[in-house]
């Protein structure tokens, strides 16, 4: 597979999504935040990344994929230091939102370059791209433990800048903006948004659910988030199946259902099995979706489709967290019902996608 440098950068990029999670209690104490307001910290990153996916893709049509990717990494290399020296809650939200904006400039451009470099096996390449995100997420959850309070911010800043340096030689391809008018991409993005949302509800809220409703130790239940990410690495690595004789669309339907419905096992004694199955097939579903986009919009143009579906996944899927929190004990039932209602929209494009 070509494009290993992008995979390395993807791992470091993923750390930015998770590294603040263990620090939220200390940030709340430092800035005198209420328990109700701390949820805005990860929300700010999601918001910055979600709203800027498509504008960042448009920017890539003007300055090229490589230059947009490098600009995103520059922003991401500066933001941890800005977050570190935030003097109040508003500054923290703005600077972490800025980190999300930088992330939006990396995701679709990195995926577009990778799809172009591996046009004969985009499923494998984008599956590894997704699996590397889970690897980075695992590292990010333990980032504070490895480097401590202040050093963790500096190390992340330096590593992000180094990932920029190693990607200077990537081809500066320019996608076509016109390709964004493909309505199939929009429907696919909306239909999978619930499947995407279920994954992040488990990652963010399962430890709390397990503590209050299953009466598990909070420290032990937090380890299950890592199990979800490990399972995701397996799922992303299985995306080579989309390049084989399996029909991509059928594989997307099967993996999407298995990447959501087994989360209902979180109510039972075999909750670990529910986490593993959901993690494997949820990541496989998202990776197969990206492979379909790469097949519908060839080479550099895959950037536009990836930006659209990821933007829709984030902006719709991030609402599943407050919805799940409000639903309390019934959260897994509620998110599955809504997720499956959205997923049913995929039948609108089934006849128009023959891959």
mmCIF file with all atom_site columns, N, CA, C and O in Angstrom, residues 8-9 11-13 15-16 73 76-77 80 139 143 146-147 151-167:
data_model
loop_
_atom_site.group_PDB
_atom_site.id
_atom_site.type_symbol
_atom_site.label_atom_id
_atom_site.label_alt_id
_atom_site.label_comp_id
_atom_site.label_asym_id
_atom_site.label_entity_id
_atom_site.label_seq_id
_atom_site.pdbx_PDB_ins_code
_atom_site.Cartn_x
_atom_site.Cartn_y
_atom_site.Cartn_z
_atom_site.occupancy
_atom_site.B_iso_or_equiv
_atom_site.pdbx_formal_charge
_atom_site.auth_seq_id
_atom_site.auth_comp_id
_atom_site.auth_asym_id
_atom_site.auth_atom_id
_atom_site.pdbx_PDB_model_num
ATOM 1   N N  . UNK A 1 8   ? 0.630  7.543  9.127  1.00 0.00 ? 8   UNK A N  1
ATOM 2   C CA . UNK A 1 8   ? 1.311  8.013  10.344 1.00 0.00 ? 8   UNK A CA 1
ATOM 3   C C  . UNK A 1 8   ? 0.666  9.306  10.847 1.00 0.00 ? 8   UNK A C  1
ATOM 4   O O  . UNK A 1 8   ? 0.371  9.459  12.039 1.00 0.00 ? 8   UNK A O  1
ATOM 5   N N  . UNK A 1 9   ? 0.422  10.236 9.925  1.00 0.00 ? 9   UNK A N  1
ATOM 6   C CA . UNK A 1 9   ? -0.207 11.501 10.293 1.00 0.00 ? 9   UNK A CA 1
ATOM 7   C C  . UNK A 1 9   ? -1.627 11.277 10.811 1.00 0.00 ? 9   UNK A C  1
ATOM 8   O O  . UNK A 1 9   ? -2.100 11.988 11.703 1.00 0.00 ? 9   UNK A O  1
ATOM 9   N N  . UNK A 1 11  ? -2.718 8.724  12.534 1.00 0.00 ? 11  UNK A N  1
ATOM 10  C CA . UNK A 1 11  ? -2.630 8.275  13.922 1.00 0.00 ? 11  UNK A CA 1
ATOM 11  C C  . UNK A 1 11  ? -2.470 9.481  14.851 1.00 0.00 ? 11  UNK A C  1
ATOM 12  O O  . UNK A 1 11  ? -3.170 9.598  15.876 1.00 0.00 ? 11  UNK A O  1
ATOM 13  N N  . UNK A 1 12  ? -1.578 10.390 14.488 1.00 0.00 ? 12  UNK A N  1
ATOM 14  C CA . UNK A 1 12  ? -1.348 11.584 15.312 1.00 0.00 ? 12  UNK A CA 1
ATOM 15  C C  . UNK A 1 12  ? -2.585 12.484 15.305 1.00 0.00 ? 12  UNK A C  1
ATOM 16  O O  . UNK A 1 12  ? -2.969 13.055 16.330 1.00 0.00 ? 12  UNK A O  1
ATOM 17  N N  . UNK A 1 13  ? -3.219 12.606 14.141 1.00 0.00 ? 13  UNK A N  1
ATOM 18  C CA . UNK A 1 13  ? -4.463 13.358 14.013 1.00 0.00 ? 13  UNK A CA 1
ATOM 19  C C  . UNK A 1 13  ? -5.524 12.834 14.973 1.00 0.00 ? 13  UNK A C  1
ATOM 20  O O  . UNK A 1 13  ? -6.242 13.601 15.625 1.00 0.00 ? 13  UNK A O  1
ATOM 21  N N  . UNK A 1 15  ? -5.156 11.380 17.816 1.00 0.00 ? 15  UNK A N  1
ATOM 22  C CA . UNK A 1 15  ? -4.851 11.699 19.213 1.00 0.00 ? 15  UNK A CA 1
ATOM 23  C C  . UNK A 1 15  ? -5.563 12.980 19.631 1.00 0.00 ? 15  UNK A C  1
ATOM 24  O O  . UNK A 1 15  ? -6.050 13.110 20.757 1.00 0.00 ? 15  UNK A O  1
ATOM 25  N N  . UNK A 1 16  ? -5.659 13.938 18.704 1.00 0.00 ? 16  UNK A N  1
ATOM 26  C CA . UNK A 1 16  ? -6.301 15.226 18.992 1.00 0.00 ? 16  UNK A CA 1
ATOM 27  C C  . UNK A 1 16  ? -7.770 15.046 19.371 1.00 0.00 ? 16  UNK A C  1
ATOM 28  O O  . UNK A 1 16  ? -8.325 15.871 20.107 1.00 0.00 ? 16  UNK A O  1
ATOM 29  N N  . UNK A 1 73  ? -2.611 20.507 9.274  1.00 0.00 ? 73  UNK A N  1
ATOM 30  C CA . UNK A 1 73  ? -1.630 20.032 10.255 1.00 0.00 ? 73  UNK A CA 1
ATOM 31  C C  . UNK A 1 73  ? -0.927 21.189 10.956 1.00 0.00 ? 73  UNK A C  1
ATOM 32  O O  . UNK A 1 73  ? -0.557 21.074 12.133 1.00 0.00 ? 73  UNK A O  1
ATOM 33  N N  . UNK A 1 76  ? -3.370 22.248 13.574 1.00 0.00 ? 76  UNK A N  1
ATOM 34  C CA . UNK A 1 76  ? -3.436 21.249 14.630 1.00 0.00 ? 76  UNK A CA 1
ATOM 35  C C  . UNK A 1 76  ? -2.174 21.209 15.486 1.00 0.00 ? 76  UNK A C  1
ATOM 36  O O  . UNK A 1 76  ? -2.220 20.821 16.666 1.00 0.00 ? 76  UNK A O  1
ATOM 37  N N  . UNK A 1 77  ? -1.049 21.591 14.923 1.00 0.00 ? 77  UNK A N  1
ATOM 38  C CA . UNK A 1 77  ? 0.193  21.595 15.703 1.00 0.00 ? 77  UNK A CA 1
ATOM 39  C C  . UNK A 1 77  ? 0.253  22.775 16.675 1.00 0.00 ? 77  UNK A C  1
ATOM 40  O O  . UNK A 1 77  ? 0.914  22.700 17.713 1.00 0.00 ? 77  UNK A O  1
ATOM 41  N N  . UNK A 1 80  ? -2.790 22.650 20.423 1.00 0.00 ? 80  UNK A N  1
ATOM 42  C CA . UNK A 1 80  ? -2.588 22.142 21.788 1.00 0.00 ? 80  UNK A CA 1
ATOM 43  C C  . UNK A 1 80  ? -1.937 23.165 22.717 1.00 0.00 ? 80  UNK A C  1
ATOM 44  O O  . UNK A 1 80  ? -2.267 23.216 23.910 1.00 0.00 ? 80  UNK A O  1
ATOM 45  N N  . UNK A 1 139 ? -4.134 5.666  21.779 1.00 0.00 ? 139 UNK A N  1
ATOM 46  C CA . UNK A 1 139 ? -2.986 6.429  22.286 1.00 0.00 ? 139 UNK A CA 1
ATOM 47  C C  . UNK A 1 139 ? -3.483 7.711  22.967 1.00 0.00 ? 139 UNK A C  1
ATOM 48  O O  . UNK A 1 139 ? -2.998 8.096  24.038 1.00 0.00 ? 139 UNK A O  1
ATOM 49  N N  . UNK A 1 143 ? -2.774 9.466  26.606 1.00 0.00 ? 143 UNK A N  1
ATOM 50  C CA . UNK A 1 143 ? -1.755 10.492 26.336 1.00 0.00 ? 143 UNK A CA 1
ATOM 51  C C  . UNK A 1 143 ? -1.309 11.189 27.618 1.00 0.00 ? 143 UNK A C  1
ATOM 52  O O  . UNK A 1 143 ? -0.119 11.375 27.864 1.00 0.00 ? 143 UNK A O  1
ATOM 53  N N  . UNK A 1 146 ? 0.908  9.021  29.816 1.00 0.00 ? 146 UNK A N  1
ATOM 54  C CA . UNK A 1 146 ? 2.267  8.818  29.305 1.00 0.00 ? 146 UNK A CA 1
ATOM 55  C C  . UNK A 1 146 ? 3.163  10.029 29.520 1.00 0.00 ? 146 UNK A C  1
ATOM 56  O O  . UNK A 1 146 ? 4.352  9.889  29.807 1.00 0.00 ? 146 UNK A O  1
ATOM 57  N N  . UNK A 1 147 ? 2.619  11.228 29.379 1.00 0.00 ? 147 UNK A N  1
ATOM 58  C CA . UNK A 1 147 ? 3.476  12.418 29.367 1.00 0.00 ? 147 UNK A CA 1
ATOM 59  C C  . UNK A 1 147 ? 3.185  13.437 30.465 1.00 0.00 ? 147 UNK A C  1
ATOM 60  O O  . UNK A 1 147 ? 3.951  14.381 30.634 1.00 0.00 ? 147 UNK A O  1
ATOM 61  N N  . UNK A 1 151 ? 3.588  18.479 29.674 1.00 0.00 ? 151 UNK A N  1
ATOM 62  C CA . UNK A 1 151 ? 4.418  17.906 28.616 1.00 0.00 ? 151 UNK A CA 1
ATOM 63  C C  . UNK A 1 151 ? 3.566  17.283 27.511 1.00 0.00 ? 151 UNK A C  1
ATOM 64  O O  . UNK A 1 151 ? 3.950  17.317 26.333 1.00 0.00 ? 151 UNK A O  1
ATOM 65  N N  . UNK A 1 152 ? 2.414  16.739 27.857 1.00 0.00 ? 152 UNK A N  1
ATOM 66  C CA . UNK A 1 152 ? 1.572  16.081 26.863 1.00 0.00 ? 152 UNK A CA 1
ATOM 67  C C  . UNK A 1 152 ? 1.160  17.048 25.751 1.00 0.00 ? 152 UNK A C  1
ATOM 68  O O  . UNK A 1 152 ? 1.060  16.661 24.587 1.00 0.00 ? 152 UNK A O  1
ATOM 69  N N  . UNK A 1 153 ? 0.921  18.305 26.082 1.00 0.00 ? 153 UNK A N  1
ATOM 70  C CA . UNK A 1 153 ? 0.534  19.299 25.082 1.00 0.00 ? 153 UNK A CA 1
ATOM 71  C C  . UNK A 1 153 ? 1.700  19.619 24.149 1.00 0.00 ? 153 UNK A C  1
ATOM 72  O O  . UNK A 1 153 ? 1.533  19.724 22.933 1.00 0.00 ? 153 UNK A O  1
ATOM 73  N N  . UNK A 1 154 ? 2.895  19.783 24.720 1.00 0.00 ? 154 UNK A N  1
ATOM 74  C CA . UNK A 1 154 ? 4.067  20.111 23.910 1.00 0.00 ? 154 UNK A CA 1
ATOM 75  C C  . UNK A 1 154 ? 4.449  18.958 22.979 1.00 0.00 ? 154 UNK A C  1
ATOM 76  O O  . UNK A 1 154 ? 4.778  19.180 21.804 1.00 0.00 ? 154 UNK A O  1
ATOM 77  N N  . UNK A 1 155 ? 4.409  17.734 23.497 1.00 0.00 ? 155 UNK A N  1
ATOM 78  C CA . UNK A 1 155 ? 4.773  16.572 22.681 1.00 0.00 ? 155 UNK A CA 1
ATOM 79  C C  . UNK A 1 155 ? 3.805  16.406 21.521 1.00 0.00 ? 155 UNK A C  1
ATOM 80  O O  . UNK A 1 155 ? 4.209  16.140 20.381 1.00 0.00 ? 155 UNK A O  1
ATOM 81  N N  . UNK A 1 156 ? 2.501  16.589 21.781 1.00 0.00 ? 156 UNK A N  1
ATOM 82  C CA . UNK A 1 156 ? 1.511  16.465 20.716 1.00 0.00 ? 156 UNK A CA 1
ATOM 83  C C  . UNK A 1 156 ? 1.726  17.534 19.654 1.00 0.00 ? 156 UNK A C  1
ATOM 84  O O  . UNK A 1 156 ? 1.618  17.261 18.450 1.00 0.00 ? 156 UNK A O  1
ATOM 85  N N  . UNK A 1 157 ? 2.053  18.735 20.080 1.00 0.00 ? 157 UNK A N  1
ATOM 86  C CA . UNK A 1 157 ? 2.314  19.827 19.140 1.00 0.00 ? 157 UNK A CA 1
ATOM 87  C C  . UNK A 1 157 ? 3.510  19.503 18.244 1.00 0.00 ? 157 UNK A C  1
ATOM 88  O O  . UNK A 1 157 ? 3.455  19.679 17.019 1.00 0.00 ? 157 UNK A O  1
ATOM 89  N N  . UNK A 1 158 ? 4.579  19.002 18.843 1.00 0.00 ? 158 UNK A N  1
ATOM 90  C CA . UNK A 1 158 ? 5.799  18.686 18.085 1.00 0.00 ? 158 UNK A CA 1
ATOM 91  C C  . UNK A 1 158 ? 5.552  17.522 17.123 1.00 0.00 ? 158 UNK A C  1
ATOM 92  O O  . UNK A 1 158 ? 5.957  17.573 15.947 1.00 0.00 ? 158 UNK A O  1
ATOM 93  N N  . UNK A 1 159 ? 4.895  16.469 17.595 1.00 0.00 ? 159 UNK A N  1
ATOM 94  C CA . UNK A 1 159 ? 4.641  15.316 16.733 1.00 0.00 ? 159 UNK A CA 1
ATOM 95  C C  . UNK A 1 159 ? 3.739  15.677 15.550 1.00 0.00 ? 159 UNK A C  1
ATOM 96  O O  . UNK A 1 159 ? 3.940  15.184 14.437 1.00 0.00 ? 159 UNK A O  1
ATOM 97  N N  . UNK A 1 160 ? 2.766  16.540 15.801 1.00 0.00 ? 160 UNK A N  1
ATOM 98  C CA . UNK A 1 160 ? 1.883  16.966 14.710 1.00 0.00 ? 160 UNK A CA 1
ATOM 99  C C  . UNK A 1 160 ? 2.666  17.738 13.661 1.00 0.00 ? 160 UNK A C  1
ATOM 100 O O  . UNK A 1 160 ? 2.459  17.557 12.455 1.00 0.00 ? 160 UNK A O  1
ATOM 101 N N  . UNK A 1 161 ? 3.574  18.583 14.116 1.00 0.00 ? 161 UNK A N  1
ATOM 102 C CA . UNK A 1 161 ? 4.403  19.341 13.165 1.00 0.00 ? 161 UNK A CA 1
ATOM 103 C C  . UNK A 1 161 ? 5.325  18.409 12.390 1.00 0.00 ? 161 UNK A C  1
ATOM 104 O O  . UNK A 1 161 ? 5.538  18.584 11.180 1.00 0.00 ? 161 UNK A O  1
ATOM 105 N N  . UNK A 1 162 ? 5.863  17.388 13.051 1.00 0.00 ? 162 UNK A N  1
ATOM 106 C CA . UNK A 1 162 ? 6.719  16.425 12.361 1.00 0.00 ? 162 UNK A CA 1
ATOM 107 C C  . UNK A 1 162 ? 5.925  15.641 11.314 1.00 0.00 ? 162 UNK A C  1
ATOM 108 O O  . UNK A 1 162 ? 6.449  15.314 10.245 1.00 0.00 ? 162 UNK A O  1
ATOM 109 N N  . UNK A 1 163 ? 4.647  15.351 11.605 1.00 0.00 ? 163 UNK A N  1
ATOM 110 C CA . UNK A 1 163 ? 3.815  14.660 10.621 1.00 0.00 ? 163 UNK A CA 1
ATOM 111 C C  . UNK A 1 163 ? 3.591  15.539 9.393  1.00 0.00 ? 163 UNK A C  1
ATOM 112 O O  . UNK A 1 163 ? 3.416  15.032 8.287  1.00 0.00 ? 163 UNK A O  1
ATOM 113 N N  . UNK A 1 164 ? 3.592  16.833 9.602  1.00 0.00 ? 164 UNK A N  1
ATOM 114 C CA . UNK A 1 164 ? 3.519  17.781 8.474  1.00 0.00 ? 164 UNK A CA 1
ATOM 115 C C  . UNK A 1 164 ? 4.767  17.677 7.610  1.00 0.00 ? 164 UNK A C  1
ATOM 116 O O  . UNK A 1 164 ? 4.684  17.599 6.376  1.00 0.00 ? 164 UNK A O  1
ATOM 117 N N  . UNK A 1 165 ? 5.931  17.654 8.249  1.00 0.00 ? 165 UNK A N  1
ATOM 118 C CA . UNK A 1 165 ? 7.208  17.607 7.525  1.00 0.00 ? 165 UNK A CA 1
ATOM 119 C C  . UNK A 1 165 ? 7.299  16.372 6.624  1.00 0.00 ? 165 UNK A C  1
ATOM 120 O O  . UNK A 1 165 ? 7.712  16.467 5.462  1.00 0.00 ? 165 UNK A O  1
ATOM 121 N N  . UNK A 1 166 ? 6.886  15.214 7.147  1.00 0.00 ? 166 UNK A N  1
ATOM 122 C CA . UNK A 1 166 ? 7.049  13.986 6.360  1.00 0.00 ? 166 UNK A CA 1
ATOM 123 C C  . UNK A 1 166 ? 6.054  13.904 5.207  1.00 0.00 ? 166 UNK A C  1
ATOM 124 O O  . UNK A 1 166 ? 6.192  13.048 4.329  1.00 0.00 ? 166 UNK A O  1
ATOM 125 N N  . UNK A 1 167 ? 5.042  14.775 5.217  1.00 0.00 ? 167 UNK A N  1
ATOM 126 C CA . UNK A 1 167 ? 4.034  14.744 4.142  1.00 0.00 ? 167 UNK A CA 1
ATOM 127 C C  . UNK A 1 167 ? 4.216  15.863 3.120  1.00 0.00 ? 167 UNK A C  1
ATOM 128 O O  . UNK A 1 167 ? 3.323  16.092 2.294  1.00 0.00 ? 167 UNK A O  1
#
